Structure formats: structure tokens, C-alpha cells
PDB file of C-alpha atoms and ligand atoms in Angstrom:
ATOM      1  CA  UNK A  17      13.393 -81.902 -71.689  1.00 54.00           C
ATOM      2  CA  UNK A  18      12.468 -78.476 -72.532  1.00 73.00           C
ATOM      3  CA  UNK A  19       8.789 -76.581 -72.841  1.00 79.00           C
ATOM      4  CA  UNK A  20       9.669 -75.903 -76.713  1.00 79.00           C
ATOM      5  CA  UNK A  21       7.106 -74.493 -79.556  1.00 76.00           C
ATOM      6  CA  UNK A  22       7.959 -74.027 -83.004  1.00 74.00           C
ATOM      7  CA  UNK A  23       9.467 -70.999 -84.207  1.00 68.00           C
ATOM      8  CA  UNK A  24       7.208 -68.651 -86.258  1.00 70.00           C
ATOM      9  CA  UNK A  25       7.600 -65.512 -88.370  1.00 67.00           C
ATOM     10  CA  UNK A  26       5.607 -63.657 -85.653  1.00 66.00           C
ATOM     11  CA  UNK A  27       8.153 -63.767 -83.099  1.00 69.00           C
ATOM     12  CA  UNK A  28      10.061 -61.343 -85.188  1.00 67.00           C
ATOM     13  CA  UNK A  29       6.763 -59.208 -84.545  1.00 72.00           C
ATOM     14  CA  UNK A  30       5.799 -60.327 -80.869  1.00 82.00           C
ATOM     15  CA  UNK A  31       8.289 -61.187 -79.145  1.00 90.00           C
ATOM     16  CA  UNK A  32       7.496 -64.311 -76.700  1.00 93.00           C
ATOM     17  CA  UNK A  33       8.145 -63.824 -73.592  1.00 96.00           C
ATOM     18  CA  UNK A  34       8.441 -65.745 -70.202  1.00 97.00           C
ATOM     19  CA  UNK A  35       5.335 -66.509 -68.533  1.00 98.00           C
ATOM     20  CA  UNK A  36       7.024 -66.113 -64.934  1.00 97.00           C
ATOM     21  CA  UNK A  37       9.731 -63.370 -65.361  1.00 97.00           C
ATOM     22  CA  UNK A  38       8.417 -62.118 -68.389  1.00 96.00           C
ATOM     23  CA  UNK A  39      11.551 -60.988 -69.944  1.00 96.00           C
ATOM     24  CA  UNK A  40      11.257 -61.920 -73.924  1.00 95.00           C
ATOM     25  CA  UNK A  41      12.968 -65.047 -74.395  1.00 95.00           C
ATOM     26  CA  UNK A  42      16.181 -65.389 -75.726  1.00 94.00           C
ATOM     27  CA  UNK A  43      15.167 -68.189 -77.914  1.00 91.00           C
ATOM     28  CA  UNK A  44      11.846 -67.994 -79.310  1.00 90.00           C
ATOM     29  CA  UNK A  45      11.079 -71.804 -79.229  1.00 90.00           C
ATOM     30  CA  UNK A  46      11.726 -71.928 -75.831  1.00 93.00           C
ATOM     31  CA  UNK A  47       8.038 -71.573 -73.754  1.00 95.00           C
ATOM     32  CA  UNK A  48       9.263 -70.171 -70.759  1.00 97.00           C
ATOM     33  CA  UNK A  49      13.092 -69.289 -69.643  1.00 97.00           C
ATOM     34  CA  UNK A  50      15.617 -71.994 -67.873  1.00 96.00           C
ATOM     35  CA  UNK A  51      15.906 -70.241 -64.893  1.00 97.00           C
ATOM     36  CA  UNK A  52      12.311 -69.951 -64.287  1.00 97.00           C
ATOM     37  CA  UNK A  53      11.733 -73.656 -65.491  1.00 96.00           C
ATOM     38  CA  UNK A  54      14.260 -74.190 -63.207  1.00 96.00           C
ATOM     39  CA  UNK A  55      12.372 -72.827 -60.345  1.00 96.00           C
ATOM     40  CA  UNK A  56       8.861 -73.771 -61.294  1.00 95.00           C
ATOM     41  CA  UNK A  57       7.979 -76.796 -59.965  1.00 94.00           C
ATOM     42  CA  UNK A  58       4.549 -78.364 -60.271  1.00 96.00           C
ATOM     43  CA  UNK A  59       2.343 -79.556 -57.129  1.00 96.00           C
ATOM     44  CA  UNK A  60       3.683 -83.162 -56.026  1.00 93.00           C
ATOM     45  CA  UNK A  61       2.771 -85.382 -53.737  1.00 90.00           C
ATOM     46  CA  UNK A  62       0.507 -85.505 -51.212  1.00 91.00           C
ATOM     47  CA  UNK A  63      -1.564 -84.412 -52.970  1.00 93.00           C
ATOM     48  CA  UNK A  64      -5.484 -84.339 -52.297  1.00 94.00           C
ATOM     49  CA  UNK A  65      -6.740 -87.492 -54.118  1.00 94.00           C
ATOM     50  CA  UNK A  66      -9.917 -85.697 -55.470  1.00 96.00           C
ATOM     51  CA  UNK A  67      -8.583 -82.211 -56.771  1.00 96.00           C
ATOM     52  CA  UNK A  68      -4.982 -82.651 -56.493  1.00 95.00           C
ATOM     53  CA  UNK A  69      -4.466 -79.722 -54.219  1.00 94.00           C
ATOM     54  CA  UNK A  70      -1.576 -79.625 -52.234  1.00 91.00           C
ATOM     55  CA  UNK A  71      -2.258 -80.704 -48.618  1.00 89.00           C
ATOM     56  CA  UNK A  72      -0.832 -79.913 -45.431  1.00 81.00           C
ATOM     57  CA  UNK A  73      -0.451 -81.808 -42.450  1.00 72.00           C
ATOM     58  CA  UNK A  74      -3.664 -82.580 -40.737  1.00 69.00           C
ATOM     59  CA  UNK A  75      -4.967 -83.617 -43.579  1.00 67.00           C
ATOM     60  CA  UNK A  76      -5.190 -86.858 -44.484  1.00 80.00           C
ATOM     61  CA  UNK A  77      -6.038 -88.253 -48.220  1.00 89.00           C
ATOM     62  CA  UNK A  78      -8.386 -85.269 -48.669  1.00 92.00           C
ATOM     63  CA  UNK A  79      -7.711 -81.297 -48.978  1.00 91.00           C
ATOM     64  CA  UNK A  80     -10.155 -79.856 -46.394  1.00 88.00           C
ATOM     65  CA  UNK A  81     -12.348 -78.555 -49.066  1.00 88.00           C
ATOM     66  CA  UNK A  82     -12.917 -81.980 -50.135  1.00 92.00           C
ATOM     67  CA  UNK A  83     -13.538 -83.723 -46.982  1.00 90.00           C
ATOM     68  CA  UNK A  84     -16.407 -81.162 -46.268  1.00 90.00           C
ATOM     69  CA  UNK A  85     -18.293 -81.487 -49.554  1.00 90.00           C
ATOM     70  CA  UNK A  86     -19.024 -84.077 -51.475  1.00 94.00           C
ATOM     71  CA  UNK A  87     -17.498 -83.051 -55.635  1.00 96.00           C
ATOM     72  CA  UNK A  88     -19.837 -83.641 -58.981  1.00 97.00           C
ATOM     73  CA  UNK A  89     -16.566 -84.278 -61.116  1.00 98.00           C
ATOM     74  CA  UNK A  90     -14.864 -87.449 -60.282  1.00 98.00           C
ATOM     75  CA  UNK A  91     -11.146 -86.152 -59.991  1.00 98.00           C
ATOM     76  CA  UNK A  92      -8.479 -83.370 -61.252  1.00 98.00           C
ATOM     77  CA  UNK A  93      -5.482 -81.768 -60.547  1.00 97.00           C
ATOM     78  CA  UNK A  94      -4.422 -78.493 -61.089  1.00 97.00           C
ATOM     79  CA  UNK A  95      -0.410 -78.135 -61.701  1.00 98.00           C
ATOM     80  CA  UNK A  96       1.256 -75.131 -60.186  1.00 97.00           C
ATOM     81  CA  UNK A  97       0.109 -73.589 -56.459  1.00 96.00           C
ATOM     82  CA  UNK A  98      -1.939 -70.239 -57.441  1.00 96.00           C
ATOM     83  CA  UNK A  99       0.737 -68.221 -55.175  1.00 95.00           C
ATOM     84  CA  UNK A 100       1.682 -64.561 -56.452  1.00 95.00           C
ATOM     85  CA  UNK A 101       3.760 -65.046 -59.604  1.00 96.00           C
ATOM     86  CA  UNK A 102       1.134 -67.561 -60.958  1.00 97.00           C
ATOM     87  CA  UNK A 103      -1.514 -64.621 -60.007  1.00 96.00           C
ATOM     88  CA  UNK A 104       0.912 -62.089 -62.180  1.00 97.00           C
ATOM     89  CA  UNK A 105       1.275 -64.538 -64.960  1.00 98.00           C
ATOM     90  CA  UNK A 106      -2.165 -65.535 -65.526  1.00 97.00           C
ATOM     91  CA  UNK A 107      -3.443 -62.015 -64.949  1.00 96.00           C
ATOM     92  CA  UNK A 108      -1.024 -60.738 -67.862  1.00 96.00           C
ATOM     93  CA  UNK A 109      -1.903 -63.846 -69.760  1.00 96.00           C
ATOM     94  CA  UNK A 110      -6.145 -63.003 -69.286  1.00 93.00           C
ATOM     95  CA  UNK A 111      -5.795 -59.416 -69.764  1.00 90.00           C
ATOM     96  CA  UNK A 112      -2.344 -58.318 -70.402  1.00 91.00           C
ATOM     97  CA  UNK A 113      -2.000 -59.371 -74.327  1.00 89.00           C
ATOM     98  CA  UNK A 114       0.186 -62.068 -73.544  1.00 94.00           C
ATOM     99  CA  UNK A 115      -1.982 -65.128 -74.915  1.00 93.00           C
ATOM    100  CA  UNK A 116       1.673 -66.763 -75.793  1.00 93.00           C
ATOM    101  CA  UNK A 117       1.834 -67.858 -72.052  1.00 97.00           C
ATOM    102  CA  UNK A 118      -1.212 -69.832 -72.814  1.00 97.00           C
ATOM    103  CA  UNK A 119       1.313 -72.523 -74.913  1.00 96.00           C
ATOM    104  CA  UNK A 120       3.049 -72.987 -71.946  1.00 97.00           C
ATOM    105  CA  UNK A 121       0.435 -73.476 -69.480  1.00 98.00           C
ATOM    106  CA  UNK A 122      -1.159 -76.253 -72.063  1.00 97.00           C
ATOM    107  CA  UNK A 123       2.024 -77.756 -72.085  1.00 96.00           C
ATOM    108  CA  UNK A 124       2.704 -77.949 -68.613  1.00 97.00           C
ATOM    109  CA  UNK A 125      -1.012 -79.279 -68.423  1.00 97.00           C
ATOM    110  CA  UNK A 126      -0.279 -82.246 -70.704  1.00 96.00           C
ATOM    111  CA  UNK A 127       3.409 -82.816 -69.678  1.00 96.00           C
ATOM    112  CA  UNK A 128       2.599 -82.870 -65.572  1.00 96.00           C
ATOM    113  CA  UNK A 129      -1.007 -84.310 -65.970  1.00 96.00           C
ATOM    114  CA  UNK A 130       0.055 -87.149 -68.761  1.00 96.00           C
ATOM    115  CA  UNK A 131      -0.150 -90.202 -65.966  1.00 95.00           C
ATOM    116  CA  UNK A 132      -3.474 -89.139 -65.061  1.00 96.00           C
ATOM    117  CA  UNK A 133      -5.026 -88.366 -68.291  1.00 97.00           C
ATOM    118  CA  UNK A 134      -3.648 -91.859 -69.335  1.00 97.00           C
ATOM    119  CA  UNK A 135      -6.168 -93.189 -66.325  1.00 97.00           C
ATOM    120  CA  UNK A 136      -8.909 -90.970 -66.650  1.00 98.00           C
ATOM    121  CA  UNK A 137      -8.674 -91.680 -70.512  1.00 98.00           C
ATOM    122  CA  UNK A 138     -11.228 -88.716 -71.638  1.00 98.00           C
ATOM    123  CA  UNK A 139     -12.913 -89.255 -74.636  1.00 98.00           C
ATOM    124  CA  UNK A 140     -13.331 -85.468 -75.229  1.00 98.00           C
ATOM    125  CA  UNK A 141     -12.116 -81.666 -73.963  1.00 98.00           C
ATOM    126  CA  UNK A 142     -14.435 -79.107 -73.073  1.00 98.00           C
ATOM    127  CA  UNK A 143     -13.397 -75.593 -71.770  1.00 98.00           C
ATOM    128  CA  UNK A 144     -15.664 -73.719 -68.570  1.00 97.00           C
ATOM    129  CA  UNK A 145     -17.447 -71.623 -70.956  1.00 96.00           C
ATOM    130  CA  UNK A 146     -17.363 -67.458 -70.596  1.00 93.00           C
ATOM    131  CA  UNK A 147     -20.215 -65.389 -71.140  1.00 92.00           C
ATOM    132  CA  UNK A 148     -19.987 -63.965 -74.336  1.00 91.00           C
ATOM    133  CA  UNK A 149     -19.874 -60.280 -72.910  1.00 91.00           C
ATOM    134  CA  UNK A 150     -16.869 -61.227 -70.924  1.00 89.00           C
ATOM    135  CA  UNK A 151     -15.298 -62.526 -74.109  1.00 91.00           C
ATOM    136  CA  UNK A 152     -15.880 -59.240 -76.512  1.00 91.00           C
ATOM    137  CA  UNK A 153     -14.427 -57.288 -73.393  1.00 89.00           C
ATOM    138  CA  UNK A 154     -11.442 -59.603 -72.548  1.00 87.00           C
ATOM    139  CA  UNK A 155     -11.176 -60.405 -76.987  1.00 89.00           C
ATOM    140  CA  UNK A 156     -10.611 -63.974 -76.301  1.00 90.00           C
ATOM    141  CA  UNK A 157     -11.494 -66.944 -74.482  1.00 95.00           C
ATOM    142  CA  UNK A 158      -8.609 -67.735 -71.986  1.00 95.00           C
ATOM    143  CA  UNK A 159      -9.873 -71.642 -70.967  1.00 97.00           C
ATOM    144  CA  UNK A 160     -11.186 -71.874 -74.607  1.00 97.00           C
ATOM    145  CA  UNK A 161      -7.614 -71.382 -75.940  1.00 97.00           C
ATOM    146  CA  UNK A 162      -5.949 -73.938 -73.663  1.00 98.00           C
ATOM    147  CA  UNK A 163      -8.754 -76.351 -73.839  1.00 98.00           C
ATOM    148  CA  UNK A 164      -8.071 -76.464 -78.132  1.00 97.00           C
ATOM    149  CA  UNK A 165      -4.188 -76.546 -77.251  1.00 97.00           C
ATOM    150  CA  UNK A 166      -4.940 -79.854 -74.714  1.00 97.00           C
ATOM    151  CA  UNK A 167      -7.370 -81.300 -77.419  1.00 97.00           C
ATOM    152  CA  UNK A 168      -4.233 -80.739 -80.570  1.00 96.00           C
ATOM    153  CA  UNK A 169      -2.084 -81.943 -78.382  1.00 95.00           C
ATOM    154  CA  UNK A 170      -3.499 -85.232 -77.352  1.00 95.00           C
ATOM    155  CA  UNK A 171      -5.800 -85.769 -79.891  1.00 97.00           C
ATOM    156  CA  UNK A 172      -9.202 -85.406 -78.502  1.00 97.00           C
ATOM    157  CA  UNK A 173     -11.995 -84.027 -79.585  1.00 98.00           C
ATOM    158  CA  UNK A 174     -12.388 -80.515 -78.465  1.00 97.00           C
ATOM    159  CA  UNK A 175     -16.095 -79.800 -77.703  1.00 96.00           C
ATOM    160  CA  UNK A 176     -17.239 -76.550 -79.386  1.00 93.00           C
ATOM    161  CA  UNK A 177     -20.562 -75.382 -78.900  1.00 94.00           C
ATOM    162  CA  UNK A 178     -21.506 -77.955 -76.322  1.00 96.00           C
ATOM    163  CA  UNK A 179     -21.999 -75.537 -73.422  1.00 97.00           C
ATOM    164  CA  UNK A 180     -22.753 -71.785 -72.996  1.00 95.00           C
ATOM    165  CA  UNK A 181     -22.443 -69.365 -69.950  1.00 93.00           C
ATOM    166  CA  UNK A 182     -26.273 -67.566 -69.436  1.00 89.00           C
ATOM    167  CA  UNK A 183     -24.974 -65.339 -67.119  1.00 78.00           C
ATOM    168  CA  UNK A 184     -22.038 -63.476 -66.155  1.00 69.00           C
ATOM    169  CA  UNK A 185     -20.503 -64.565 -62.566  1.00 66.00           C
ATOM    170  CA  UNK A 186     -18.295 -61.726 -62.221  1.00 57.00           C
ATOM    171  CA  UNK A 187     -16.261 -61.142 -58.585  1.00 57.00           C
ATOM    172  CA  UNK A 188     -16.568 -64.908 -57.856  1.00 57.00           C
ATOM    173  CA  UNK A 189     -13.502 -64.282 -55.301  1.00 59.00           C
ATOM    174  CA  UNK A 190     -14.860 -62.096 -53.144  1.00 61.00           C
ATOM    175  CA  UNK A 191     -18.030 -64.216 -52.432  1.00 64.00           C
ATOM    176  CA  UNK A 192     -18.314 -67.357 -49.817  1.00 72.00           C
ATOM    177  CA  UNK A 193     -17.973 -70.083 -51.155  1.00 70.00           C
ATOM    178  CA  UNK A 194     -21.773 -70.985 -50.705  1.00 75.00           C
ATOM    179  CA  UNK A 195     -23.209 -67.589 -52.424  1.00 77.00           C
ATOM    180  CA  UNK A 196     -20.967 -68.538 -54.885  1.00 74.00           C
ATOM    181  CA  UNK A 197     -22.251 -72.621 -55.658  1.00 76.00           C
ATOM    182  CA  UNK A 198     -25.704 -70.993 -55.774  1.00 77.00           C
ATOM    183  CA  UNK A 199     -24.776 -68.023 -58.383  1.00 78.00           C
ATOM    184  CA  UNK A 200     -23.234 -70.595 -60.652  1.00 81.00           C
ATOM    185  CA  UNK A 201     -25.748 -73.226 -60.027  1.00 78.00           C
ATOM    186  CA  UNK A 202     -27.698 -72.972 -63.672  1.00 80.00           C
ATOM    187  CA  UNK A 203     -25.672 -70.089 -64.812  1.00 89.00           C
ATOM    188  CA  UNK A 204     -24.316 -73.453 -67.374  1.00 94.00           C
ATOM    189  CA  UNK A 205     -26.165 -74.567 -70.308  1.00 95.00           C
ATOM    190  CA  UNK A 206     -25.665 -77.809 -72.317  1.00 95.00           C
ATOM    191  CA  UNK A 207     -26.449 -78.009 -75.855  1.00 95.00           C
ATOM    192  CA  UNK A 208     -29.370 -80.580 -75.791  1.00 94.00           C
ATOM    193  CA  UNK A 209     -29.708 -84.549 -76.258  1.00 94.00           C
ATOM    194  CA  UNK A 210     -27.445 -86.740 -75.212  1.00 95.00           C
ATOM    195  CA  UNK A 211     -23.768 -85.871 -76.327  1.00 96.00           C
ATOM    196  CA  UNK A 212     -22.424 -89.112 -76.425  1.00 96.00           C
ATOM    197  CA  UNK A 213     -19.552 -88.902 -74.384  1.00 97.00           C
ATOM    198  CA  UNK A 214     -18.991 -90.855 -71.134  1.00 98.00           C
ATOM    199  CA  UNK A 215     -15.591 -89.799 -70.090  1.00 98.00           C
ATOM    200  CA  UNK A 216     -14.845 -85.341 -70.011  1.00 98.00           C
ATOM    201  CA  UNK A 217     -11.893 -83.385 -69.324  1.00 98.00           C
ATOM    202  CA  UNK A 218     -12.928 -80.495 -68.296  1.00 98.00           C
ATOM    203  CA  UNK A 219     -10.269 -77.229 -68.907  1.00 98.00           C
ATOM    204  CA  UNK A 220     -10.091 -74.099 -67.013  1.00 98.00           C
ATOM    205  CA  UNK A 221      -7.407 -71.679 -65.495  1.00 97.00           C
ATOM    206  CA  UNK A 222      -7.689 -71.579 -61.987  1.00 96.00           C
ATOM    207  CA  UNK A 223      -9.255 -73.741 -59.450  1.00 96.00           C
ATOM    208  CA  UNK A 224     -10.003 -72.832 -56.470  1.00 92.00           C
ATOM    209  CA  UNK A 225     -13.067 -73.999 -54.387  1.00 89.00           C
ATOM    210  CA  UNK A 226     -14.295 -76.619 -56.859  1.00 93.00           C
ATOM    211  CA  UNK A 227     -17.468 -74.584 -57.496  1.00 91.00           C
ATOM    212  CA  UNK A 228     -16.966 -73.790 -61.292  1.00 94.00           C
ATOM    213  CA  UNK A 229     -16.030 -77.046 -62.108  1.00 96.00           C
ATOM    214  CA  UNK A 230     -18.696 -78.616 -60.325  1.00 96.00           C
ATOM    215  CA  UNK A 231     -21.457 -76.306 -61.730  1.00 95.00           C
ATOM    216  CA  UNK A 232     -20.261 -77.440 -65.046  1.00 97.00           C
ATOM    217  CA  UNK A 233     -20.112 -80.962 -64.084  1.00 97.00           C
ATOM    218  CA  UNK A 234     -23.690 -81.102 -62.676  1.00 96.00           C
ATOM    219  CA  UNK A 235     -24.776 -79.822 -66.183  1.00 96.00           C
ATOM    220  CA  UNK A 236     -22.288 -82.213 -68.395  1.00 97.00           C
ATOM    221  CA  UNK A 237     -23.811 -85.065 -66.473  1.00 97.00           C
ATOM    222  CA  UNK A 238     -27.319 -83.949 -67.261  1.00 96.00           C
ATOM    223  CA  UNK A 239     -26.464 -84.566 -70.839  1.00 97.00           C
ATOM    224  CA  UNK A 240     -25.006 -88.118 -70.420  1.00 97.00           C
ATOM    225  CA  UNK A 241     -22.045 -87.623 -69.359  1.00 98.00           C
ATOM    226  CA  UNK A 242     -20.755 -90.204 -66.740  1.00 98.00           C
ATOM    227  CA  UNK A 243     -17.162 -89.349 -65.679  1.00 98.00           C
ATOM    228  CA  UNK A 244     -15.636 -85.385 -64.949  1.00 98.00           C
ATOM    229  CA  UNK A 245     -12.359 -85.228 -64.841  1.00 98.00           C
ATOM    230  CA  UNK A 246     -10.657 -82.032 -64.704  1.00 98.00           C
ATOM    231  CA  UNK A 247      -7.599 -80.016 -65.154  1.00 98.00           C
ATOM    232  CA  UNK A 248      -6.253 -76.436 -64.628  1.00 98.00           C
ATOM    233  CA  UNK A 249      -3.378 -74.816 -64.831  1.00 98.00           C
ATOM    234  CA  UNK A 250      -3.313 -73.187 -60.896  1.00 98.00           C
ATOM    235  CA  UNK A 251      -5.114 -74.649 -57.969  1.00 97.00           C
ATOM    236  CA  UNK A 252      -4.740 -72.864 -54.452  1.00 91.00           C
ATOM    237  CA  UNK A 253      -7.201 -70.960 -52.568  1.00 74.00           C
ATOM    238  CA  UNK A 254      -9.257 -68.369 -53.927  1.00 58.00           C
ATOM    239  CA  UNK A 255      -8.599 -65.544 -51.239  1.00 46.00           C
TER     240      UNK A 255
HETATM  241 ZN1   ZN B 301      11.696 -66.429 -66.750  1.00 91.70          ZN
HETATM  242 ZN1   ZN B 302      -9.342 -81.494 -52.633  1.00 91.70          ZN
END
């Protein structure tokens, strides 16, 4: 089974190139090269049983981020450890021009994270929104363009509109983890009433303390919401 995408007259143009070695790929349907699929391997088990993080001895069902504090989304997984060449990828893939890698990462998403979106069973897909200022510098919408890949993919309905960023969060990294739940707490806005959706897969790029995800959660739920699942394409820690 191979990460393939239809060929297109702009590959003549823009080469596609592999999201891990980032050569340009000798076939342009392929989504990332053999050797490097070869190599890539997506988190396994154990994993944590809320976020899906990869967890190391001492820990038991739950990653130690979990155990501690309690999660507003109900479960996710992220699919590859956020070590260095996922760093390099999705750094050229945010703000090096190379949006191509996002293809792969939504397929990866849907191929690694099938058995659980079959359980969760998500009635719709909404992206962690970016502030619009962040979007005119960056020119596009990194979890934006996944999220509509995941909702083509599989069908859903991709929420547009539902949720805007008030403020930008910028340097989330270098903060502790609680200065960083209190600068995103409210930085989310819902679009009002009730959105009449119970079950929400939530899309985003990196995960890393939860805090994102849960800041959007908190807000999804105030708008009827019931069940937050989530999924992203790295999860590891955020140092
Ligand atoms: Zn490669
Ligand atoms: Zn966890």
C-alpha cells in the first residue's frame, strides 16, 4: 500500500517532494519516498489511552500529562513522535512553501487513525483556528488545509466559519504549560447557537501539552457539542 495522490499538470511546475528527505520524488504520485515510508513508522502501542502519546515505562494506561490533568476532549491520537525530522518537515511544510507535504500528513492521518475514527464516528471536522494576522503572514492556514483534506477524504462535513482565533498566541513553546492554558483560555470563539453537532474531530499539526486542543474543546462544548475527539499529525513534547 502506498501514500499515492493523483498526478497533476503542476508537478511539471512544482515538483513534489518528500516530506522527510525532501528530495523531489521520483514519481510524482507517490506522497512521500519508499525509503522514508520505509522508515517512518507511526506511534504504536502503548499508547496513552487519552491522547495517544507514546508512553514509557512507569507509566501505566496514561502519558504523565494525562494522569495529572483532567482533558476537555474525550480522546485523540497524534501519528508520528514530534522528534527532529518531523520538526524539519512540518517547519518547511508551515513556512517553507512546501504545502504538498500537507497531502501526506492527511493521509497518514486517515490511513493510521481509520480504527479510531471508525469508533469515535465524528459527525463533522473542524481545524484549531489561526488568527487571521498569522494567516496573511504565513499565506495559508496549515490545520485548515489538512482539516478540508480529512473532511474530502472521509466525507465529513468540514466546519468553516464555526470558530475564530481573537488573539494571537504566538511563542506557545517557550511558556509553562500553565501560562500557556490561561493565554489560550478565551483566545477561541464559536460562531453562536447551538451547532448541531454532537460528535467533533478536531484537526491540528502538532500536539503537545493538550492545551490547544482543550481550549478549543472547552469552547466547542459551549456550543453543544458533546464529544472532542482529536487528531494531529505529531504528538511529543513541546520542549
Ligand atoms: Zn524521502
Ligand atoms: Zn496522554
Amino acid at each position: 500500500m502506498k501514500f499515492r495522490i493523483k498526478e497533476s499538470f503542476l508537478n511539471a511546475l512544482y515538483p513534489r517532494c518528500c516530506p522527510i528527505c525532501h528530495q523531489i520524488l521520483k514519481e510524482q504520485n507517490w506522497l512521500i519516498c519508499p525509503k522514508c515510508e520505509g522508515e517512518l513508522k507511526p506511534i504504536g502501542e502503548p499508547r496513552c489511552k487519552k491522547c495517544g502519546k507514546r508512553i514509557f515505562y512507569m507509566e501505566k494506561e496514561y502519558c504523565q500529562d494525562c494522569s495529572r490533568r483532567e482533558h476537555v476532549f474525550d480522546e485523540g491520537r497524534g501519528i508520528f513522535d514530534y522528534d527532529e525530522r518531523m520538526r524539519a518537515s512540518l517547519l518547511k511544510y508551515k513556512d517553507g512553501g512546501r504545502r504538498e507535504y500537507g497531502d501526506f500528513y492527511a493521509q497518514a492521518m486517515i490511513r493510521y487513525g481509520g480504527i479510531d475514527l471508525r469508533r469515535w464516528r465524528p459527525q463533522a471536522v473542524l481545524s484549531v483556528p489561526i488568527h487571521p494576522r498569522k494567516k496573511r503572514i504565513r499565506g495559508f492556514d496549515q490545520a485548515g488545509y489538512l482539516a478540508k483534506v480529512v473532511a474530502e477524504a472521509t466525507g465529513l462535513p468540514l466546519c468553516c466559519g464555526y470558530m475564530r482565533k481573537k488573539s494571537v498566541t504566538s511563542a506557545q513553546k517557550s511558556l509553562e504549560a500553565s501560562i500557556r492554558r490561561k493565554n489560550l483560555k478565551n483566545s477561541f470563539e464559536g460562531r453562536e447557537g447551538d451547532w448541531q453537532i454532537r460528535r467533533l474531530l478536531v484537526i491540528d499539526d502538532v500536539y503537545t501539552t493538550g492545551s490547544t486542543v482543550d481550549a478549543v474543546s472547552e469552547e466547542a462544548k459551549r456550543h453543544g457539542v458533546e464529544n472532542i475527539y482529536f487528531l494531529t499529525v505529531c504528538i511529543g513534547r513541546g520542549d
